[in-house]
Short mmCIF file of C-alpha atoms in Angstrom, two decimals:
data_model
loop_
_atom_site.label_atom_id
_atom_site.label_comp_id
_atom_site.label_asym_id
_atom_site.label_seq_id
_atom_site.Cartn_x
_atom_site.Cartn_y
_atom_site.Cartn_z
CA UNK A 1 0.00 0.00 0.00
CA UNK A 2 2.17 1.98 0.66
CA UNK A 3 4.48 1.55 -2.13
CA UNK A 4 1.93 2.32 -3.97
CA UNK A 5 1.19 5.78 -2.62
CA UNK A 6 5.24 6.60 -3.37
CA UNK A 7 4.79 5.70 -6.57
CA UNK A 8 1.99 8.28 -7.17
CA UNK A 9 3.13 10.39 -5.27
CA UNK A 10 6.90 10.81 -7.11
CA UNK A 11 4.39 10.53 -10.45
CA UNK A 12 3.29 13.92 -9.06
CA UNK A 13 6.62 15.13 -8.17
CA UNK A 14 6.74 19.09 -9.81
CA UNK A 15 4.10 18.38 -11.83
CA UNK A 16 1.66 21.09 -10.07
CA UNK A 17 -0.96 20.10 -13.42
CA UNK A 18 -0.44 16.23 -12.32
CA UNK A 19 -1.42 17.22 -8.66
CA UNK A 20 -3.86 19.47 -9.55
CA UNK A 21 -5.47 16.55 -11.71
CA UNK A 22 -5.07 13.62 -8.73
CA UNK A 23 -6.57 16.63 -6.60
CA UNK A 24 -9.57 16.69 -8.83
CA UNK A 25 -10.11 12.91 -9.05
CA UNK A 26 -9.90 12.97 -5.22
CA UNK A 27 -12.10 15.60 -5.13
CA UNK A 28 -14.93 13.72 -7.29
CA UNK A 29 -14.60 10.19 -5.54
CA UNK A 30 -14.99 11.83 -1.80
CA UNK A 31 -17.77 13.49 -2.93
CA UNK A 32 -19.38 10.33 -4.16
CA UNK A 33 -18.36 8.31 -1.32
CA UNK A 34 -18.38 10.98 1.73
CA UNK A 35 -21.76 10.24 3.38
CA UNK A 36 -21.31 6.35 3.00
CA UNK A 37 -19.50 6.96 6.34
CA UNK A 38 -22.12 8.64 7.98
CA UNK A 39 -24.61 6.76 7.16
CA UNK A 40 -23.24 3.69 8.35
CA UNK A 41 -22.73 5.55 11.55
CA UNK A 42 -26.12 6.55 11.64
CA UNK A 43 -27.05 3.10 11.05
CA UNK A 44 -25.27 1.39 13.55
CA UNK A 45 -26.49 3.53 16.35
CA UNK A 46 -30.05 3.41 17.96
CA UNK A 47 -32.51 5.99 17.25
CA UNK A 48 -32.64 6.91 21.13
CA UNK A 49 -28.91 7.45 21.54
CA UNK A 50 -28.83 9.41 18.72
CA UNK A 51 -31.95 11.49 20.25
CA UNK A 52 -33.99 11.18 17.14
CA UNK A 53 -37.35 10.16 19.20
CA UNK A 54 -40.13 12.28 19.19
CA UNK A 55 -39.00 14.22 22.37
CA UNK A 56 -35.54 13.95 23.53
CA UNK A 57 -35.07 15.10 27.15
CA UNK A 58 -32.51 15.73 29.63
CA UNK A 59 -32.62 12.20 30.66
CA UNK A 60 -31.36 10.67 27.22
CA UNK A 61 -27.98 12.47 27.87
CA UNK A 62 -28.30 11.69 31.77
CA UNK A 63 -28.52 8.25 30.42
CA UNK A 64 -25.72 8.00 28.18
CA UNK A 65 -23.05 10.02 29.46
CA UNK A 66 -23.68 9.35 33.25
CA UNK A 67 -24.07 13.34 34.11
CA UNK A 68 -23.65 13.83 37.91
CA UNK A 69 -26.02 15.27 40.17
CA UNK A 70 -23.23 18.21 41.04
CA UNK A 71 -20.19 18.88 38.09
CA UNK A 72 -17.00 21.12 39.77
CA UNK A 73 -17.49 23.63 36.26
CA UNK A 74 -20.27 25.39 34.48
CA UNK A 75 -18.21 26.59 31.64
CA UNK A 76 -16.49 24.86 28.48
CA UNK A 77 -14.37 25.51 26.15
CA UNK A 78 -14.58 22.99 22.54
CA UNK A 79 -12.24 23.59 19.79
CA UNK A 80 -12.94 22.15 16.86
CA UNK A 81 -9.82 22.22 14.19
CA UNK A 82 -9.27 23.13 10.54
CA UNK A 83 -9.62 20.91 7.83
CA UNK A 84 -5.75 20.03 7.58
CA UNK A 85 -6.30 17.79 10.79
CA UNK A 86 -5.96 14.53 11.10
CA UNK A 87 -7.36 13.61 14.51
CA UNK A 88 -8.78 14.62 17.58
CA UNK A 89 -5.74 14.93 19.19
CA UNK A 90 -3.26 16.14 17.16
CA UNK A 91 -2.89 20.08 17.89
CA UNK A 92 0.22 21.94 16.47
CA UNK A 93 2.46 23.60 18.64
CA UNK A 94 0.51 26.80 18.46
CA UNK A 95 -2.83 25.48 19.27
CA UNK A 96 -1.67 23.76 22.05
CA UNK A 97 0.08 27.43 23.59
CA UNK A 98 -3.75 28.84 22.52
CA UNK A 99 -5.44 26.02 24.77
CA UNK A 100 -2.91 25.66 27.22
CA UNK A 101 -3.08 29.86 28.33
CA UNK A 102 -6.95 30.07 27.74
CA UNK A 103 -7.10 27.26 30.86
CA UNK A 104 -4.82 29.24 33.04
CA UNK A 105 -6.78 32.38 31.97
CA UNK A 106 -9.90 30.89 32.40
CA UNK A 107 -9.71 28.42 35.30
CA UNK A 108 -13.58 27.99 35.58
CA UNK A 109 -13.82 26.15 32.45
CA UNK A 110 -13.01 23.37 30.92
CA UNK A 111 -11.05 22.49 28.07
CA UNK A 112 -12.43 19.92 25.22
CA UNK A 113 -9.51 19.28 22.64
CA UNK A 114 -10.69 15.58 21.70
CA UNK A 115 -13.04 16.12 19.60
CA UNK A 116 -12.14 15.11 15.70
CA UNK A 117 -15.17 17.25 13.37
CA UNK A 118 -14.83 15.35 10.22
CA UNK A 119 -16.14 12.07 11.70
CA UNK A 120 -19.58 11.84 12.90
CA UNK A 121 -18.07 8.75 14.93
CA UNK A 122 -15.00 10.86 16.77
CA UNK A 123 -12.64 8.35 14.77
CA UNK A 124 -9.03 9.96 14.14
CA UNK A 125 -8.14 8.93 10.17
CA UNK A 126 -5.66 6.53 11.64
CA UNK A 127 -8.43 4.73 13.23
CA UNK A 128 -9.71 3.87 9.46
CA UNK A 129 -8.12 0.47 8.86
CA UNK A 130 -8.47 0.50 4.81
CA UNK A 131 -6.95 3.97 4.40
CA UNK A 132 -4.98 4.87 7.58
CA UNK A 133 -1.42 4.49 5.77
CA UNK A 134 -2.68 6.60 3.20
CA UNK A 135 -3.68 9.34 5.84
CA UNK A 136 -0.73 8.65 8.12
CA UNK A 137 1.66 8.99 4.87
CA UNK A 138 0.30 12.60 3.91
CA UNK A 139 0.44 13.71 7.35
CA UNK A 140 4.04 12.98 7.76
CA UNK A 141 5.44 13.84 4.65
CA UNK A 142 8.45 15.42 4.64
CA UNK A 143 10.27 17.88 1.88
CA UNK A 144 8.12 17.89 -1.83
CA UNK A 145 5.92 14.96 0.33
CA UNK A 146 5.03 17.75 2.68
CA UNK A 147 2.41 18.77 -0.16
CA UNK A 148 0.62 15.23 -0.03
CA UNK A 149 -1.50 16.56 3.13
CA UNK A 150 -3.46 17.78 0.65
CA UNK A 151 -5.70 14.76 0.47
CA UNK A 152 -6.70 15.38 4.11
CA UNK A 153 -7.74 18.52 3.71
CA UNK A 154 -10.11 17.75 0.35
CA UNK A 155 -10.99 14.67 2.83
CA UNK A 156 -12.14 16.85 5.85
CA UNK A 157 -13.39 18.82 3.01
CA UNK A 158 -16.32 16.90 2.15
CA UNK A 159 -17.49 16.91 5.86
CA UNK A 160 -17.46 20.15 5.85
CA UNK A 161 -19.79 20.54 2.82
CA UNK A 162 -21.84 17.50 4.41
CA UNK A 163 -21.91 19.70 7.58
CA UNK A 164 -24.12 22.25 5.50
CA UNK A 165 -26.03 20.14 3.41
CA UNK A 166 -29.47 20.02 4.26
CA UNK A 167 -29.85 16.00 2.74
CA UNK A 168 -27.00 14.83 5.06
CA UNK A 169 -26.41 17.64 8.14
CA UNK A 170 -28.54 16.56 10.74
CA UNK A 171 -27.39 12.91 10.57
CA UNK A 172 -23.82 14.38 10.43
CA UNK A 173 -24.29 16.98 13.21
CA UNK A 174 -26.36 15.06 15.31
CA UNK A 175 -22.73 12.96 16.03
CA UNK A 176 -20.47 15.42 16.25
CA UNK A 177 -22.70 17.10 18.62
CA UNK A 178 -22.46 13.57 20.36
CA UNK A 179 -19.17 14.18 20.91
CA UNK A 180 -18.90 17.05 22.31
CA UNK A 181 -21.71 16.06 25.10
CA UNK A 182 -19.55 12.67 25.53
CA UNK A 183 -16.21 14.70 25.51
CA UNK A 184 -17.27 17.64 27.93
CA UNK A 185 -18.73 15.35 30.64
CA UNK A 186 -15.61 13.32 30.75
CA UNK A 187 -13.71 16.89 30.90
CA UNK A 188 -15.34 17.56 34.10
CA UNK A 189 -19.08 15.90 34.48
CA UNK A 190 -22.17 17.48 33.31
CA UNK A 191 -24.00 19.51 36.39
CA UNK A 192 -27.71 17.78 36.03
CA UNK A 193 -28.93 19.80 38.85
CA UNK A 194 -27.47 23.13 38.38
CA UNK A 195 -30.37 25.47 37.29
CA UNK A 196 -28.18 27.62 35.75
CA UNK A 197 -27.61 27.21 31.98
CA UNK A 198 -23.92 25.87 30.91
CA UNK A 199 -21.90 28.03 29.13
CA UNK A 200 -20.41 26.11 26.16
CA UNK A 201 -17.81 28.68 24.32
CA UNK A 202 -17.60 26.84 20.84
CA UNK A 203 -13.77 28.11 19.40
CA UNK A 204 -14.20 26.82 15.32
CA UNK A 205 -11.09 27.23 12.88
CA UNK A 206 -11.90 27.20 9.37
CA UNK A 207 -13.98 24.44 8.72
CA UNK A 208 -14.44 23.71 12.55
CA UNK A 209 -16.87 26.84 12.85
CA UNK A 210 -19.38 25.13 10.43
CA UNK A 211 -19.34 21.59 12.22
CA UNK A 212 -20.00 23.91 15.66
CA UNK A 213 -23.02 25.86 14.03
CA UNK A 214 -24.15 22.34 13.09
CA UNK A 215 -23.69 20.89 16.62
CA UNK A 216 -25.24 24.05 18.23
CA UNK A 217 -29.17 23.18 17.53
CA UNK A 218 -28.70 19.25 19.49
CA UNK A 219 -26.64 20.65 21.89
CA UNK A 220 -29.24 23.55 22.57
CA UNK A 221 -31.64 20.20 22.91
CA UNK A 222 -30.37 18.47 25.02
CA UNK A 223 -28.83 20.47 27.71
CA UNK A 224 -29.61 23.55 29.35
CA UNK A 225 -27.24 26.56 27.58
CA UNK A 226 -25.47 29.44 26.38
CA UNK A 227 -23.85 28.85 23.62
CA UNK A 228 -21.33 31.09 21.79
CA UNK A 229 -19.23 30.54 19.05
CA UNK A 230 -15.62 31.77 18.61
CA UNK A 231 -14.99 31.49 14.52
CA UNK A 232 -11.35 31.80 13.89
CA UNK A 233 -10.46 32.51 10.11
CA UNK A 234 -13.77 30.27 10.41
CA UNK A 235 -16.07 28.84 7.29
CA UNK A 236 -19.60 28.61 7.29
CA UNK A 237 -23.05 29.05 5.51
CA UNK A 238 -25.79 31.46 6.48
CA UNK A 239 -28.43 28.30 7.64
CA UNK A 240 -26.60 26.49 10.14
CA UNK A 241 -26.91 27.13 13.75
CA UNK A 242 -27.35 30.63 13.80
CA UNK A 243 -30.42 30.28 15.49
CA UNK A 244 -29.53 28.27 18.21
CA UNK A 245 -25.84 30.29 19.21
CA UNK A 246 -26.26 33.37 21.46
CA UNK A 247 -23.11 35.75 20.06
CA UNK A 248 -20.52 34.87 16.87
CA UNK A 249 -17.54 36.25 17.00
CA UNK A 250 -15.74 36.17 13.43
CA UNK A 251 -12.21 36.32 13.92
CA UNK A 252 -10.88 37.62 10.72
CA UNK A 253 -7.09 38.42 9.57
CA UNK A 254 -6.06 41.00 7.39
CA UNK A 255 -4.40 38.72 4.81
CA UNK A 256 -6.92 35.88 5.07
CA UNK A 257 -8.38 35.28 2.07
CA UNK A 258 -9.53 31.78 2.70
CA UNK A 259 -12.45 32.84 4.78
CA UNK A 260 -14.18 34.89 2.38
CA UNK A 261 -14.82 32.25 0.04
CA UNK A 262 -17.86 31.04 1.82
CA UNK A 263 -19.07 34.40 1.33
CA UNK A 264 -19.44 33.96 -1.94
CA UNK A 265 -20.71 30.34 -2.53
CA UNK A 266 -23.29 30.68 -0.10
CA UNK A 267 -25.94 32.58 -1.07
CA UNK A 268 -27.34 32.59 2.15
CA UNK A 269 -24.96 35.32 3.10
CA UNK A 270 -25.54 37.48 0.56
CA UNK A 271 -27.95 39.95 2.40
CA UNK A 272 -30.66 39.25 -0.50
CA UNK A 273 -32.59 36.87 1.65
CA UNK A 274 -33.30 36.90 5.74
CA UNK A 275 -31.56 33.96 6.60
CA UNK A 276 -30.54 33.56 9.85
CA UNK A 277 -27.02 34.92 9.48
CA UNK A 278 -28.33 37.89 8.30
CA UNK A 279 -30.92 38.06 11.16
CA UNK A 280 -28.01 37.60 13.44
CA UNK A 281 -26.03 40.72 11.73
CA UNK A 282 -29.11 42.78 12.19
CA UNK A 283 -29.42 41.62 15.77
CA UNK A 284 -26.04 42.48 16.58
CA UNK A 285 -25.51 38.95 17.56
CA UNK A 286 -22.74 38.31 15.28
CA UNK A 287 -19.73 40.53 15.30
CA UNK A 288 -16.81 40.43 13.02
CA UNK A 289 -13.09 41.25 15.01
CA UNK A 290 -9.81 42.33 12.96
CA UNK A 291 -7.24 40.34 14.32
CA UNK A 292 -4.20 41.55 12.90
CA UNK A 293 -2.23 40.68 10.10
CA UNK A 294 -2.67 37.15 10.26
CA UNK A 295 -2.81 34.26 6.95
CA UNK A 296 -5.35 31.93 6.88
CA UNK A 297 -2.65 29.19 7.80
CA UNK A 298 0.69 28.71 7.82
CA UNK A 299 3.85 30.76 9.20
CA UNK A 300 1.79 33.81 9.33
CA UNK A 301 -1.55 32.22 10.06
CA UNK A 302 -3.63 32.45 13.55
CA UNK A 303 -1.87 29.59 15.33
CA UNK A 304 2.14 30.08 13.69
CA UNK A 305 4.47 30.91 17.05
CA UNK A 306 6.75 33.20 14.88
CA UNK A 307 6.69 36.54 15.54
CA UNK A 308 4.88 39.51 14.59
CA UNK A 309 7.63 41.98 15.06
CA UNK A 310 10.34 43.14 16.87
CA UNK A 311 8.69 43.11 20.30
CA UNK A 312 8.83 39.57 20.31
CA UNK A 313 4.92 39.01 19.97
CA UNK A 314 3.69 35.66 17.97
CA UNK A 315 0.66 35.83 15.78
CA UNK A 316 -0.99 33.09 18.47
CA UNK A 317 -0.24 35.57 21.17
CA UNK A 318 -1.54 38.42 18.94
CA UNK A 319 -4.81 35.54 18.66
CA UNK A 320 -4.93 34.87 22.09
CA UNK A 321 -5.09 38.50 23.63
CA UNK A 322 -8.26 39.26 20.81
CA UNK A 323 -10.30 36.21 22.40
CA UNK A 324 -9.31 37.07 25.56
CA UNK A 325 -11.06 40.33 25.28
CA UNK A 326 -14.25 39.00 24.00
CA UNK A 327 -17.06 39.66 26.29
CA UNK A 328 -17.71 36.49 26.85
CA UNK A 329 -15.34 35.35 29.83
CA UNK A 330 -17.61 37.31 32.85
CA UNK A 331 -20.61 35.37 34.03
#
């Protein structure tokens, strides 16, 4: 198998209308095959687990992630990666300074980094057993193999678009939102007796801030909250969640292009129909914040740890002291 993937891979070696080719191919079969995956998650899991009865209550997630009567926080923190990851749990160096301050800053909530948005079923690509060398190859490439992570990002792609397409989003959202209950009650336990609603500060990076918008409206469901989405650089249509989330906060670089082509292909942000983005903008419950001069990714992009300047700031530091002076930290 592998072999097999250096052998394509050198076929592609400086050949940017060879990768751009493979890239389309790619492109064509995920989008063909992409929902397979969630359906057969969907499938495999009972109706009731997945809340799809009639009337969910507080008891199905009582039930299934053993909430405690009394939880030691009332405040979380999610963050859900770009599309360039490949699991759950594996943050770059930057994200990890990002996470790692925001819990010393913020001692009263906890911190969710273990949840993987481009798998309805929380499974890491090198949990896949048919295609985890392919996945494990393109995220350690090295030198011209660097540019083979490509295929995880058209990959994480597709859940993305699944994320915000009305055929296949609530089956898709329904588990990721799963996740996050499962994954913040074995942060610190769900409080089933606290009557005061738990904060849940959603922090989205590129395609992550779509999956959380898709989350938001079972998570709003089940449990008692506030909700509030941090979108860094973040991608989403004007549909999804918007509803359901309290305050969005667009974090948006200077030289971040990236994010402003989901302004375009969704017409749903436009401002030519009321969706519910643009009832949120009217509302003044979304807010766009300049960041700096920050990339979309990369040595300049939100979560790189070189520096700004000559005062020794890092464009995650510049990152971190923007979120930090949200309004959303006070209870």
């Amino acid at each position: 198998m592998l072999k097999l993937i250096e052998r394509i891979l050198r076929w592609l070696r400086g050949e940017t209308l060879k990768l751009l080719i493979f890239a389309g191919i790619l492109l064509l079969i995920w989008g063909i095959t992409a929902p397979v995956g969630t359906l057969s998650w969907w499938l495999s899991t009972g109706t009731q687990a997945l809340g799809l009865d009639k009337n969910p209550t507080s008891d199905l997630i009582k039930n299934n992630f053993n909430i405690a009567n009394t939880g030691e926080k009332n405040c979380y923190i999610v963050f859900l990666p770009g599309v360039g990851d490949f699991s759950a749990n594996e943050l770059t160096p930057g994200e990890e300074i990002f996470l790692n301050q925001l819990a010393k800053l913020h001692p009263q909530c906890a911190i969710v980094d273990d949840v993987f948005p481009y798998s309805a079923a929380n499974q890491s690509l090198g949990g896949q057993r048919l295609l985890a060398p392919l996945w494990r190859f393109a995220s350690q490439g090295k030198g011209w193999l660097k540019n083979a992570d490509v295929v995880i990002k058209i990959r994480n792609l597709w859940r993305f678009a699944i994320s915000a397409d009305s055929r296949y989003a609530s089956i898709y959202n329904l588990g990721i939102a799963n996740a996050i209950a499962e994954r913040m009650n074995a942060a610190s336990p769900l409080n089933s007796a606290s009557k005061q609603p738990i904060k849940i500060i959603l922090i989205g990076t590129s395609g992550g801030a779509q999956v959380s918008l898709g989350a938001a409206k079972y998570l709003n469901n089940w449990l008692n909250t506030r909700l509030i989405l941090v979108s860094v650089g973040g991608s989403f249509d004007g549909e999804t969640g918007f509803n359901q989330v309290e305050k969005v906060y667009h974090l948006r670089g200077s030289r971040d292009w990236v994010e402003d082509v989901t302004k375009i292909i969704f017409a749903d942000r436009w401002g030519i129909i009321n969706s519910p983005f643009i009832q949120a903008v009217q509302q003044g419950r979304y807010q766009v914040v300049e960041t700096g001069s920050h990339t979309h990714d990369g040595e300049n992009g939100y979560f790189s740890t070189a520096t700004v300047d000559q005062t020794g700031t890092t464009y995650v530091g510049l990152l971190l002291d923007k979120v930090n002076q949200l309004p959303i930290w006070d209870d």
